Coordinates of C-alpha atoms and ligand atoms in Angstrom, one line a residue:
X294 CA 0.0 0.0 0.0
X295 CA 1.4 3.8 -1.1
X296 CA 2.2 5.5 1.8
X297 CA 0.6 9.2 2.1
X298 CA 3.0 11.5 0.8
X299 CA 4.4 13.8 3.1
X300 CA 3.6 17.3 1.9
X301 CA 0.1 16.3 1.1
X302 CA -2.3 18.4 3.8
X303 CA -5.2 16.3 5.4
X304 CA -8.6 17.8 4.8
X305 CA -11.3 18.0 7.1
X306 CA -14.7 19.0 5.4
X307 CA -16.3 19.8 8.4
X308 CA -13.9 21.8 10.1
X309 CA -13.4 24.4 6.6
X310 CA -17.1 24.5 6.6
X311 CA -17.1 26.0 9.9
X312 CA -14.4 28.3 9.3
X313 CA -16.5 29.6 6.6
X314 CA -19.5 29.9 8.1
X315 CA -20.6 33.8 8.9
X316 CA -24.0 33.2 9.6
X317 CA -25.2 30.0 11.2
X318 CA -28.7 28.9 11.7
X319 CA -31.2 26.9 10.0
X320 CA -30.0 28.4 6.3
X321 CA -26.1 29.6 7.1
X322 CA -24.6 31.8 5.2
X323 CA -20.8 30.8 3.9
X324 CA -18.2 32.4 2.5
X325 CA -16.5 31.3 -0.9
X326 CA -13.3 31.4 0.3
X327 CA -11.8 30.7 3.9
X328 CA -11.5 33.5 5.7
X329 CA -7.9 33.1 6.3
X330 CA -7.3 33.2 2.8
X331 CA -9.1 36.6 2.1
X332 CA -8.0 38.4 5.5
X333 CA -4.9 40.4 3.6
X334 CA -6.4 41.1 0.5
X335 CA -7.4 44.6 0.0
X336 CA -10.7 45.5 -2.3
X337 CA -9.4 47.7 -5.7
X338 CA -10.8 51.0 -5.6
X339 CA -10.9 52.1 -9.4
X340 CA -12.3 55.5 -8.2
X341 CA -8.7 56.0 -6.1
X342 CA -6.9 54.8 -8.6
X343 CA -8.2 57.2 -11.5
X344 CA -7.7 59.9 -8.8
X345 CA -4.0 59.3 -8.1
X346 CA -2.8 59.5 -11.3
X347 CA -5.0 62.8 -12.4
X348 CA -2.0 65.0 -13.5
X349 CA -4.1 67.8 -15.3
X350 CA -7.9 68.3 -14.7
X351 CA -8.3 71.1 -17.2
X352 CA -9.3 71.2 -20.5
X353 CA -9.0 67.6 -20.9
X354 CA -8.1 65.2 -18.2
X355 CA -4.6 63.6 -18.7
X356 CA -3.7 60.6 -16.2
X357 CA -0.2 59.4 -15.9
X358 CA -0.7 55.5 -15.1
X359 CA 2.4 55.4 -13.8
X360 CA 1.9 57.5 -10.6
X361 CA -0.4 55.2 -9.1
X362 CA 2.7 53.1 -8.6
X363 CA 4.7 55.7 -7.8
X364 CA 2.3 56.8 -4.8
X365 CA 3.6 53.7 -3.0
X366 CA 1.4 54.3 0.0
X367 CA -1.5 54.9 -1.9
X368 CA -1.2 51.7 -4.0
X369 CA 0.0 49.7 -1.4
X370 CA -3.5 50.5 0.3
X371 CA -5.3 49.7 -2.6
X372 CA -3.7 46.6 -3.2
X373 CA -2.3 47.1 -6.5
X374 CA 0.9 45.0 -6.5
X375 CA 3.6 47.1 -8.5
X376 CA 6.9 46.0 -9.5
X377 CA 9.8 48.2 -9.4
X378 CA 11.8 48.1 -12.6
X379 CA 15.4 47.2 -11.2
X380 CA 17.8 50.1 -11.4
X381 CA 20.9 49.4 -14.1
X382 CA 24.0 49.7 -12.4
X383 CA 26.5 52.8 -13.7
X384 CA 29.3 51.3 -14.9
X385 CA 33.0 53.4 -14.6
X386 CA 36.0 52.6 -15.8
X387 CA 38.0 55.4 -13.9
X388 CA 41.5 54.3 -15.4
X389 CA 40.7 52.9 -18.6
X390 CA 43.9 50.5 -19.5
X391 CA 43.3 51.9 -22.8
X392 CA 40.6 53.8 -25.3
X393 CA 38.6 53.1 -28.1
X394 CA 37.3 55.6 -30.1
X395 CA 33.7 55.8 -31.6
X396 CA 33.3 58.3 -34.3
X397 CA 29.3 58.8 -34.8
X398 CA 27.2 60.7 -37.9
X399 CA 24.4 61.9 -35.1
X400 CA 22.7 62.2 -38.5
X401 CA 20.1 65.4 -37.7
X402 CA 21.3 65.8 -33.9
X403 CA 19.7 62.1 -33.8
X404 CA 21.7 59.3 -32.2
X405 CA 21.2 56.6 -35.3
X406 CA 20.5 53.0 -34.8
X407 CA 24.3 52.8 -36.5
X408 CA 25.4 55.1 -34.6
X409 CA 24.7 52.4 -31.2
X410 CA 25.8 49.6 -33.4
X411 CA 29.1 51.3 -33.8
X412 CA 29.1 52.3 -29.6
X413 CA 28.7 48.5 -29.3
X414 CA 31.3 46.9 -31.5
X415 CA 33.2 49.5 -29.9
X416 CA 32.7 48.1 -26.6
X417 CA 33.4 44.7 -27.7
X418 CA 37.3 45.7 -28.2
X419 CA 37.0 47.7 -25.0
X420 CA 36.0 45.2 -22.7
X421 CA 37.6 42.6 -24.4
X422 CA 40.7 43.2 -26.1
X423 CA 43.9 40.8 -25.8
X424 CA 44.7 41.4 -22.8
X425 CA 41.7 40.9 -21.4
X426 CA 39.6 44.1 -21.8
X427 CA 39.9 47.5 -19.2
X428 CA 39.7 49.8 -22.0
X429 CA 37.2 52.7 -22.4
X430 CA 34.9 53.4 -25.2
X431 CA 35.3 57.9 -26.3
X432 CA 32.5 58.5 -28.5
X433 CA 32.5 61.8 -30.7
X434 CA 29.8 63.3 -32.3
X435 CA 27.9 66.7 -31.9
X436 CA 25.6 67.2 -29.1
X437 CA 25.7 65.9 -25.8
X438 CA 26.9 62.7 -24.1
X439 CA 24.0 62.2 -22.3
X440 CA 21.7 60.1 -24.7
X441 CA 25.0 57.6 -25.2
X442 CA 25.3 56.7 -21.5
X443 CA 22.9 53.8 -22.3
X444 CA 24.2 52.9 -25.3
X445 CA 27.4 51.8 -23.8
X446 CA 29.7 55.6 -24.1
X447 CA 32.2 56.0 -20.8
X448 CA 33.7 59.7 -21.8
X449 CA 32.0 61.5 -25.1
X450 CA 34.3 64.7 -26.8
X451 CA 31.1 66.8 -28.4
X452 CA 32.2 68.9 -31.6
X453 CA 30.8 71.9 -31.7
X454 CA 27.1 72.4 -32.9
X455 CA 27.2 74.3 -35.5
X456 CA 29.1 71.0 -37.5
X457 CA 25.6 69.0 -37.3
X458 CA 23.9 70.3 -40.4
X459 CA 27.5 71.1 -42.4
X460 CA 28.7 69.2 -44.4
X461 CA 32.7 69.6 -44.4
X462 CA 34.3 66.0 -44.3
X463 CA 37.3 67.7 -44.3
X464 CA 36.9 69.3 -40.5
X465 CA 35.7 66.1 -39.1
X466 CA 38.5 64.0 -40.3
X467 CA 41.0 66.6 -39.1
X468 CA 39.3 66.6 -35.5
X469 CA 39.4 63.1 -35.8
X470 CA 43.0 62.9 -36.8
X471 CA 44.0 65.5 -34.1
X472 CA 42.2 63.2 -31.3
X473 CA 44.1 60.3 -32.4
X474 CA 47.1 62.5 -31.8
X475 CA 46.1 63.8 -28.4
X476 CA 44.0 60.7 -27.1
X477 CA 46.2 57.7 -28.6
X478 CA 43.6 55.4 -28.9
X479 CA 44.1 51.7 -29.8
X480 CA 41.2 51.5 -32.4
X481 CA 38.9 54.2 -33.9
X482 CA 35.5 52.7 -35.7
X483 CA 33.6 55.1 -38.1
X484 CA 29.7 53.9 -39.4
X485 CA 30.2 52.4 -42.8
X486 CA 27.9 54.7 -43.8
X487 CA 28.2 57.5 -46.3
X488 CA 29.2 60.1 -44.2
X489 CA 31.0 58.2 -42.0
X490 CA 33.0 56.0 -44.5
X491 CA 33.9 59.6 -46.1
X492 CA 35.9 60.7 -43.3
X493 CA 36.9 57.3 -42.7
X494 CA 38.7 57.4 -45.6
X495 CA 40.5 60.6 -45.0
X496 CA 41.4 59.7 -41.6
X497 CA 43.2 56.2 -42.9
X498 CA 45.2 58.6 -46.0
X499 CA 46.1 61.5 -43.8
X500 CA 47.4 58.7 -41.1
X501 CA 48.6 56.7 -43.8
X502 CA 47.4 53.8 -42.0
X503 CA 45.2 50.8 -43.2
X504 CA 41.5 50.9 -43.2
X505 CA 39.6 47.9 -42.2
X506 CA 36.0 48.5 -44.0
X507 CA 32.8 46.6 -43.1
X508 CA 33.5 44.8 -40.4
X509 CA 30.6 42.2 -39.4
X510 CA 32.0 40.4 -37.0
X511 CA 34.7 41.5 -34.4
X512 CA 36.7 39.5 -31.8
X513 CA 39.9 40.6 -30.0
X514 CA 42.3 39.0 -32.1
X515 CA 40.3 38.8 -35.3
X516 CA 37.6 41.0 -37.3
X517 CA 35.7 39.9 -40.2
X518 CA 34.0 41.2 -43.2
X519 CA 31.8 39.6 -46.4
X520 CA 33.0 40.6 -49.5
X521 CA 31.7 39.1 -53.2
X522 CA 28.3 39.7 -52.6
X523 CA 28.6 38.2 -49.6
X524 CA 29.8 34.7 -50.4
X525 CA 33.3 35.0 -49.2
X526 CA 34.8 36.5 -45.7
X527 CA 37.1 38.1 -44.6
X528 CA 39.0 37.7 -41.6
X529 CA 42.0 39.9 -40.3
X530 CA 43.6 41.1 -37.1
X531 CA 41.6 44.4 -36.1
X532 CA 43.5 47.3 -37.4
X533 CA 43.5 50.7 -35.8
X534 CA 40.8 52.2 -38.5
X535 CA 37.7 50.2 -39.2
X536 CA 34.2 51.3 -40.3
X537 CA 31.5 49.2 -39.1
X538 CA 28.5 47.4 -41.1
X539 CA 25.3 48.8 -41.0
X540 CA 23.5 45.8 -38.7
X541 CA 26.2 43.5 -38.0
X542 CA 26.0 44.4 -34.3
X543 CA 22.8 44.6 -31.8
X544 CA 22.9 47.5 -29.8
X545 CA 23.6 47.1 -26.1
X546 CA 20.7 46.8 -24.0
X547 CA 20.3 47.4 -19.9
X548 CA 23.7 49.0 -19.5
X549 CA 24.6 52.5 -18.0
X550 CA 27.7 54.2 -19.1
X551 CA 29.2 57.6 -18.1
X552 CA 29.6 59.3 -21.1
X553 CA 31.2 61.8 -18.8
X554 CA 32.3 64.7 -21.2
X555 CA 36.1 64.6 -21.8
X556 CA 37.5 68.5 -21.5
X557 CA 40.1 68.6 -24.2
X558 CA 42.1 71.6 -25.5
X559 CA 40.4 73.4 -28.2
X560 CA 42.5 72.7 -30.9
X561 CA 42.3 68.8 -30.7
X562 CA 38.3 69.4 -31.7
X563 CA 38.3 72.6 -33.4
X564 CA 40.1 71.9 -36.7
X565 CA 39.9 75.6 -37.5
X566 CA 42.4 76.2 -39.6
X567 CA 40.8 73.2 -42.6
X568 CA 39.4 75.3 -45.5
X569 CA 36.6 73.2 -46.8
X570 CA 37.7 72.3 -50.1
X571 CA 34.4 71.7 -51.1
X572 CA 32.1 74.3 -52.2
X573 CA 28.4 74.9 -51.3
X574 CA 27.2 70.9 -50.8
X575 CA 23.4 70.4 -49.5
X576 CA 21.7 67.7 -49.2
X577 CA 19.0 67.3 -52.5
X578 CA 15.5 67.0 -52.0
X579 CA 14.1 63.2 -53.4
X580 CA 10.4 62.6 -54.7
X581 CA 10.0 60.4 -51.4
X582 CA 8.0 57.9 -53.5
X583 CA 11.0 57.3 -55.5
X584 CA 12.4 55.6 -52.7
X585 CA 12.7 52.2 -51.9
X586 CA 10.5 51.2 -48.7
X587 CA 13.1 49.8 -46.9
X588 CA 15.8 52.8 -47.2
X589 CA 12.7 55.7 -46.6
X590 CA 12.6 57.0 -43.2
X591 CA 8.7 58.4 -43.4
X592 CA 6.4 56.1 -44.5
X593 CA 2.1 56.9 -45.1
X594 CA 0.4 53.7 -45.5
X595 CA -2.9 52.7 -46.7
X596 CA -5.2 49.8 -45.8
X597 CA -8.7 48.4 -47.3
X598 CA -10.2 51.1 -44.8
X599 CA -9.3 53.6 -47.1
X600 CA -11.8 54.9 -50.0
X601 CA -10.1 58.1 -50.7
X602 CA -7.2 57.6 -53.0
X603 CA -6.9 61.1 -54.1
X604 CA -6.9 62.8 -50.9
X605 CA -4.4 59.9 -49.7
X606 CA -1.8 61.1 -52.8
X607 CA -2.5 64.3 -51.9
X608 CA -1.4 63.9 -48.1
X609 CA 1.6 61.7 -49.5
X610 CA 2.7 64.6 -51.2
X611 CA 2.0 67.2 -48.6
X612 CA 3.8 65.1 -45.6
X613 CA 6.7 64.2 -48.4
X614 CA 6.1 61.0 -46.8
X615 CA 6.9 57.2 -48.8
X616 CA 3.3 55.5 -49.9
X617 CA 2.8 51.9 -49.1
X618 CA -0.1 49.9 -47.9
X619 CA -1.4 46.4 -47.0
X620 CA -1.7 43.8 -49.5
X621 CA -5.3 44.0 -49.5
X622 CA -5.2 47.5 -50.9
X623 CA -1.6 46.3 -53.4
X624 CA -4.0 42.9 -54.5
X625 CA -6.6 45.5 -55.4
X626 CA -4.4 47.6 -57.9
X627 CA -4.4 51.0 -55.9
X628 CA -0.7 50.4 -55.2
X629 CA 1.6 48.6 -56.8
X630 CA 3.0 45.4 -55.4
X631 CA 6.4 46.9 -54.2
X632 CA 4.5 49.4 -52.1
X633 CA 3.6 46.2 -50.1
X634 CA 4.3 45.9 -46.4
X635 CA 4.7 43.2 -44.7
X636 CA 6.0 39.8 -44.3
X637 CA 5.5 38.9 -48.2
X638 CA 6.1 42.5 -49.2
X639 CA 8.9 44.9 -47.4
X640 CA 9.9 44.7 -44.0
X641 CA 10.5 48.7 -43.1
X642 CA 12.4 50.5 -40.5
X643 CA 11.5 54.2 -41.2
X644 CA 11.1 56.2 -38.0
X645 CA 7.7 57.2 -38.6
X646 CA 4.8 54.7 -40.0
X647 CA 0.9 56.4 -40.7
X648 CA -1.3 53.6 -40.9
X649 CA -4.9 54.9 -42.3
X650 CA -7.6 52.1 -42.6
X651 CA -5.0 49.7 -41.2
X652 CA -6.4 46.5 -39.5
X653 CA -2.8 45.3 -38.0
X654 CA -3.0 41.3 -39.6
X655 CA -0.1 39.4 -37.7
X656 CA 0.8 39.6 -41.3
X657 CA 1.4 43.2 -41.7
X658 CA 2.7 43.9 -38.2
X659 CA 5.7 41.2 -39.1
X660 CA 6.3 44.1 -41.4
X661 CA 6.9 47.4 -39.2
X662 CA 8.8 45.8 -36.0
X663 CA 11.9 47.4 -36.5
X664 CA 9.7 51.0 -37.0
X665 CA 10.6 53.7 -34.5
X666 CA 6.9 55.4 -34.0
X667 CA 3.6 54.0 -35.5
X668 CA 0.6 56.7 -35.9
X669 CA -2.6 54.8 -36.6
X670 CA -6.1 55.8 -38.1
X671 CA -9.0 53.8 -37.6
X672 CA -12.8 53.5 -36.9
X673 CA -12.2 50.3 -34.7
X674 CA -10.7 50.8 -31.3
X675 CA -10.0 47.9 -30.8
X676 CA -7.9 47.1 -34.3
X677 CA -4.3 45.6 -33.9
X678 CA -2.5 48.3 -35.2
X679 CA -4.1 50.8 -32.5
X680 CA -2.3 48.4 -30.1
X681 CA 0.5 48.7 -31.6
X682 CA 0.7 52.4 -32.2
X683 CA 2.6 54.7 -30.3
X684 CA -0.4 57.7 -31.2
X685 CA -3.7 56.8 -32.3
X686 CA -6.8 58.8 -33.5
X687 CA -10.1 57.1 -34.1
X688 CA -12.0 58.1 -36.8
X689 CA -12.7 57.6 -40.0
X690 CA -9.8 58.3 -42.5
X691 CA -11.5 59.7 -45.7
X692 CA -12.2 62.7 -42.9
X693 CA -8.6 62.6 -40.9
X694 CA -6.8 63.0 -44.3
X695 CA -8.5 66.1 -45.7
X696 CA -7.9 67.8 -42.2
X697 CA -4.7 66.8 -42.0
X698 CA -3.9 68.3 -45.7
X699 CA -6.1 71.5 -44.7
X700 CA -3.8 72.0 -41.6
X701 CA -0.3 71.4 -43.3
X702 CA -1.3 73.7 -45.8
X703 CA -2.5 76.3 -43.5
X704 CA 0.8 76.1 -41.4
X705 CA 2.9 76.5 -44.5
X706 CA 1.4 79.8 -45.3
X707 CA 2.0 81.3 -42.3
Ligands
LIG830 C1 0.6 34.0 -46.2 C2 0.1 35.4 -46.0 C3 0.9 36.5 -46.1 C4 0.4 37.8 -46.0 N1 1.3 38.8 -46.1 C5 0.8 40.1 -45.9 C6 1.7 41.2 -46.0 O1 2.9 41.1 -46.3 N2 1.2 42.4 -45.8 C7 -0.1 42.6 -45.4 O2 -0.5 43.8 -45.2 N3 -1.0 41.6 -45.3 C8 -0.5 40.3 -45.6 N4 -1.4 39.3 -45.5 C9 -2.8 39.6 -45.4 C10 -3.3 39.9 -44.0 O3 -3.5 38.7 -43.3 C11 -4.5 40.8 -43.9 O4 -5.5 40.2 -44.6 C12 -4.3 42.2 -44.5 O5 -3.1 42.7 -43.9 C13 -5.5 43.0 -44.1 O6 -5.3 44.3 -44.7 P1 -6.1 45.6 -44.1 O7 -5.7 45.7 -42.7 O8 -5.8 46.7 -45.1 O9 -7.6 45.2 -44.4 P2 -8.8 44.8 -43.4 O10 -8.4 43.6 -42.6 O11 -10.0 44.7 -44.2 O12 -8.8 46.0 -42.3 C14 -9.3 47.2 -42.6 C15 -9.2 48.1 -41.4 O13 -9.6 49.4 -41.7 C16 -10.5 49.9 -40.7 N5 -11.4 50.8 -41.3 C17 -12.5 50.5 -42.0 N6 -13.1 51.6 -42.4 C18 -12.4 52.7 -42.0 C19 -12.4 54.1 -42.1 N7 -13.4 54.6 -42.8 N8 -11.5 54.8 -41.5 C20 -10.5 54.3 -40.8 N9 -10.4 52.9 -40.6 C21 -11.3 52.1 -41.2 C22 -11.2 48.6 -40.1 O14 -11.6 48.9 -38.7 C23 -10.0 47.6 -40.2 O15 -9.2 47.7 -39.0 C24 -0.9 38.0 -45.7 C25 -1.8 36.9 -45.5 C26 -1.3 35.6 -45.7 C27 -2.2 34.5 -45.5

């Protein structure tokens, strides 16, 4: 015969029963649950709730659903179990055994998804190079440090401001070659992008020192690239200059840097003295539809909730956003089939998507994960791609697009 098992709790029917009895009598009353088991628990109040996170009354009320939980007392006496999110620890490298330099395009004042890959292959060699790591990652770029701490930056040189919206390769590669003078650093990685290759470039001629371009993969005794069309690679011993490969690296995640601001004589940043060579460059406007839907950064979209194609071209043109849409509405001809998004049309990464008439199909989403900020238009509330939005308006969109064109116009000329 089994025995019992050990753990297993004897119960008495008779004796729970009478625990849960509040009213006894010929018809007693019982509780559902034993009263010990309910004596802690605390009834929600939604009222309290609504009320503690009321941040403006007036015109509209905003809440802030965060505030509940930050009322601890408040919350705790509602019984509304919140987590605290668990503080990242800073980490300092006060006597870095030796630096790495990450030269960034801060394309706009923006810090680019590049821009962090490059931070993170950059602390890669820092925290371990061949002899076993200690080194510190000095990012440059204009602007502030700040926004790099948590993309992995432990000191950050800013250039001065007025270099974001120039473009004069020429100055950047000469403060870049006059850090590597004053700062000595053991590698320097540029974004193998077009700006940043540029001065790449002109940093490896004026050094006269071999450039390392692409690199995919980086270890501290060997970095790797693809080259014919991908199907061979390239493996080497990192060199001094490299330019990094748009998505070869994932951007660090959970970590807090310094990116305390390194004070360095003027001239080491300043490159005064380099005459730009070349004359009056601008950037040149594209017809944003001309773009493919993977390289456009602004993207309006249409689904089958949209009736309205000419007032949908229109605000295309208007937003100088990239058209696209669902393949209900590319099946039905209003778009052609490259305009598709999705998993069996484009996968985007722009940093704005405007979904009108979108329903959000598993299918479609697959298509926009990698998009920054998602603005969706729709009747139904409860539609996927209101979920996922970062902004949403419900309405219908034959009337959102009209206003929208009214207003942009209006605001242009004033
Ligand atoms: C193998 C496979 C692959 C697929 N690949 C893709 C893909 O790559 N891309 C893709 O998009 N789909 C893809 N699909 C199809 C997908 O499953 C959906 O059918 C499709 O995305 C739905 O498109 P929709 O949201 O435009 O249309 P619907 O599902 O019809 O949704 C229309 C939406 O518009 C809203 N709406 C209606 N009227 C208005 C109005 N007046 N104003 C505002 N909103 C309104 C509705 O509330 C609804 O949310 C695929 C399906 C399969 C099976």
């Amino acid at each position: 015969m089994s025995q019992p098992s050990a753990t297993r709790r004897r119960v008495d029917p008779r004796a729970e029963r009478a625990a849960r009895t509040v009213l006894a009598g010929p018809r007693p009353r019982l509780l559902r649950q034993p009263a010990a088991a309910i004596s802690n628990e605390r009834r929600r109040d939604p009222r309290a709730i609504r009320e503690a996170a009321l941040v403006q009354r007036q015109p509209r009320p905003r809440y802030d659903w965060t505030r509940d939980a930050a009322s601890a007392g408040s919350s705790a006496a509602m019984g509304v179990f919140v987590a605290a999110a668990p503080a990242i620890p800073l980490q300092v490298i006060a006597e870095p055994a030796y630096l790495v330099l990450a030269l960034l395009d801060r394309p706009g004042g923006e810090v680019s998804d590049h821009d962090r890959q490059v931070i993170a292959a950059a602390r890669l060699l820092a925290d371990s190079g061949s002899d076993g790591g200690g080194g510190a990652v000095v990012t440059v770029s204009t602007g502030s440090g700040e926004a790099l701490a948590e993309a992995g930056s432990d000191r950050h040189v800013a250039l001065p401001d007025g270099w974001a919206d120039d473009y004069v390769p020429e100055r950047r590669a000469a403060a870049a070659s006059a850090l590597m003078a004053a700062l000595s650093p053991r590698h320097v990685l540029f974004p193998d992008s077009a700006d940043g290759g540029d001065v790449a470039r002109r940093v490896a001629a004026a050094a006269g020192e071999r450039l390392f371009t692409g690199v995919q993969s980086l270890a501290p005794d060997r970095a790797t690239r693809q080259s014919a069309g991908g199907s061979l690679e390239t493996g080497h011993r990192p060199t001094r200059l490299m330019t990094v490969a748009a998505d070869a690296f994932a951007p660090l995640d959970g970590v807090r840097h310094e990116a305390r601001p390194l004070d360095l004589a003027a001239p080491a940043i300043a490159g005064e003295e380099v005459l730009p060579r070349l004359g009056g460059a601008r950037r040149l406007a594209v017809d944003p539809d001309a773009l493919s839907l993977s390289e456009t950064d602004f993207i309006l979209s249409a689904g089958n909730g949209v009736t309205d194609w000419r007032s949908f071209a229109e605000l295309g043109e208007a937003l100088g956003a990239t058209r696209a849409g669902s393949r209900v509405v590319c099946d039905a001809g209003h778009l052609p089939r490259e305009r598709q998004v999705g998993a069996s049309g484009t996968v985007v990464g722009a940093r704005c998507y405007l979904a009108f008439g979108i329903a959000g199909a598993p299918q479609h989403l697959q298509g926009i994960t990698g998009v920054h900020h998602v603005i969706a238009v729709n009747t139904d509330l409860h539609a996927e791609m209101i979920k996922r939005a970062d902004l949403s308006i419900v309405a219908d969109a034959q009337a959102v697009m009209p206003a929208l064109i009214r207003l942009i116009r209006e605001r242009r000329h004033d």
